Amino acid sequence: MKSEHIPKATIGRLAVYIQVLENLLRDGNDVISSEKLARACSVNSSQIRKDLAYFGEFGVRGVGYYVQELITSIKQSLGIDRVWKCALIGVGNMGTALLRHHDFERRGFQIAAAFDCDPDKIGLEFGDMEIVCPTHLKEQAPEMGLEIGIIATPPDRAQRAANHLVDANIRGIINFAPSRINVPPHIPVEYVDFFDHLYSIAFQITLGND
Amino acid sequence: MKSEHIPKATIGRLAVYIQVLENLLRDGNDVISSEKLARACSVNSSQIRKDLAYFGEFGVRGVGYYVQELITSIKQSLGIDRVWKCALIGVGNMGTALLRHHDFERRGFQIAAAFDCDPDKIGLEFGDMEIVCPTHLKEQAPEMGLEIGIIATPPDRAQRAANHLVDANIRGIINFAPSRINVPPHIPVEYVDFFDHLYSIAFQITLGND
DNA sequence: ATTAACTTGTTAAAAAAATCACAAGCTTGC
DNA sequence: GCAAGCTTGTGATTTTTTTAACAAGTTAAT
Ligand SMILES: NC(=O)c1ccc[n+]([C@@H]2O[C@H](COP(=O)([O-])OP(=O)(O)OC[C@H]3O[C@@H](n4cnc5c(N)ncnc54)[C@H](O)[C@@H]3O)[C@@H](O)[C@H]2O)c1
Ligand SMILES: NC(=O)c1ccc[n+]([C@@H]2O[C@H](COP(=O)([O-])OP(=O)(O)OC[C@H]3O[C@@H](n4cnc5c(N)ncnc54)[C@H](O)[C@@H]3O)[C@@H](O)[C@H]2O)c1
């Protein structure tokens, strides 16, 4: 099929499929049907087949999908069959948790440089990486091949951080701060806010009460 | 209008509206039109009016929405016009960042108790809260009025943590661990995984390249 | 070889969500 | 008091997404 436009929801589900498939593989499952995978992911099996069809034909009729092969195919489709180098801006509570999280590389991402404007933080070492001032971003980004920016500053500093990233020709941005940022339209921005999920839970609980 | 079923995407957008409205209020805007709010949130103005219509009529024709009033109405609609007490399970990198984050209460949530099974962590104090073993959950949850569980354990411990929460009659769960959990159907579960967003960015960047 | 039991990829149908378009309502100025 | 100018709330329409249905391909057993 190999379609042009892919729904955003599909991307989100592919992330879930990878997660579940990796567990299946660890448990020794070599082959899986869309029906079984669907149950494990709490979705409809046609949904899975349709999601995969956007990118190609990965299964065998009458058999199912070879798990390892499917994982590889999905990762290729998403563009995470390689490591993306990320620049972290803002090394506070959140930034530190991210730096200490050792799952990034395995999942296709590497925080290769960390920036903070607090003089008390500049110079601190994290593994083989030193925290430096965001003004160095423009010079370090091309040198180090930084492509994705992760903003973890307070909300009123997020735009400033975004400006540094844009100026350094970064190609995409994740913003953990609860504020909208303005960047040129060719740079994709994703907002991460746990409170979305907390609101959703609160709402679902409240709803159930009526 | 006051409809029965509300799209999940609507809840996500309401969270964005609150964020933007609070900034508008801080900047001294008392009234806003759906058109202007729409631009600030990068959505369609009918979308905003429709989202709000699910919950009631909050605007004044010819005028717009009174910002403070609208914030209050949205919070009421979502059920966050009060503080929800949360139980954190797993006080590692992520859990610690959450505990140190002082935005929770302002946003309607409070991490009122923290649990970890690591003997080195049990007994540590965080403000006026002491980390205790998850076996105490069942006894503390009703005592303290804990309603929402936040799982921040390693993925292979998430199900165990979920079981503790279910056993303690918790009403909803946020899972930060990258693994699916099984709980009774009346308990809503939300999965938080930043990698969704990283995948999405990687995909959007890769796509732009073709 | 043929049949029966599965499972995919895809087309068709249904459902859901987003957008448009406009009547209804508020405000201001004359 | 009325007209002109806005802006909401909502039915109608369009677009998007999800689900169902099934032909086509695979395997295994007889
Ligand atoms: N910690 C959490 O659990 C959590 C949860 C949800 C959202 N967030 C959001 O994530 C962001 C970071 O949260 P945190 O808890 O780490 O805050 P924090 O205050 O601990 O850290 C912010 C860091 O950003 C640095 N900084 C400020 N301005 C900067 C600039 N212009 N350039 C570079 N660095 C700059 C500060 O020096 C500090 O180190 C906030 O916007 C917060 O709302 C955090
Ligand atoms: N740190 C991050 O930035 C980050 C990012 C994305 C996802 N996550 C996910 O969040 C989860 C936590 O990450 P982390 O970095 O804090 O890990 P961590 O290893 O630092 O912390 C895990 C904590 O859970 C505790 N724990 C283990 N089993 C437990 C149990 N049965 N009951 C109670 N506590 C238990 C451990 O003692 C430890 O303190 C992981 O699943 C991780 O994949 C973390």
Short mmCIF file of C-alpha atoms in Angstrom, two decimals, chain A residues 3 36 44 46 56 63:
data_model
loop_
_atom_site.label_atom_id
_atom_site.label_comp_id
_atom_site.label_asym_id
_atom_site.label_seq_id
_atom_site.Cartn_x
_atom_site.Cartn_y
_atom_site.Cartn_z
CA SER A 3 0.52 5.55 1.61
CA LYS A 36 -3.01 -12.05 19.36
CA ASN A 44 -8.61 -4.09 16.99
CA SER A 46 -7.70 -4.74 11.54
CA GLY A 56 4.59 -2.16 3.57
CA VAL A 63 1.21 -17.66 9.40
#
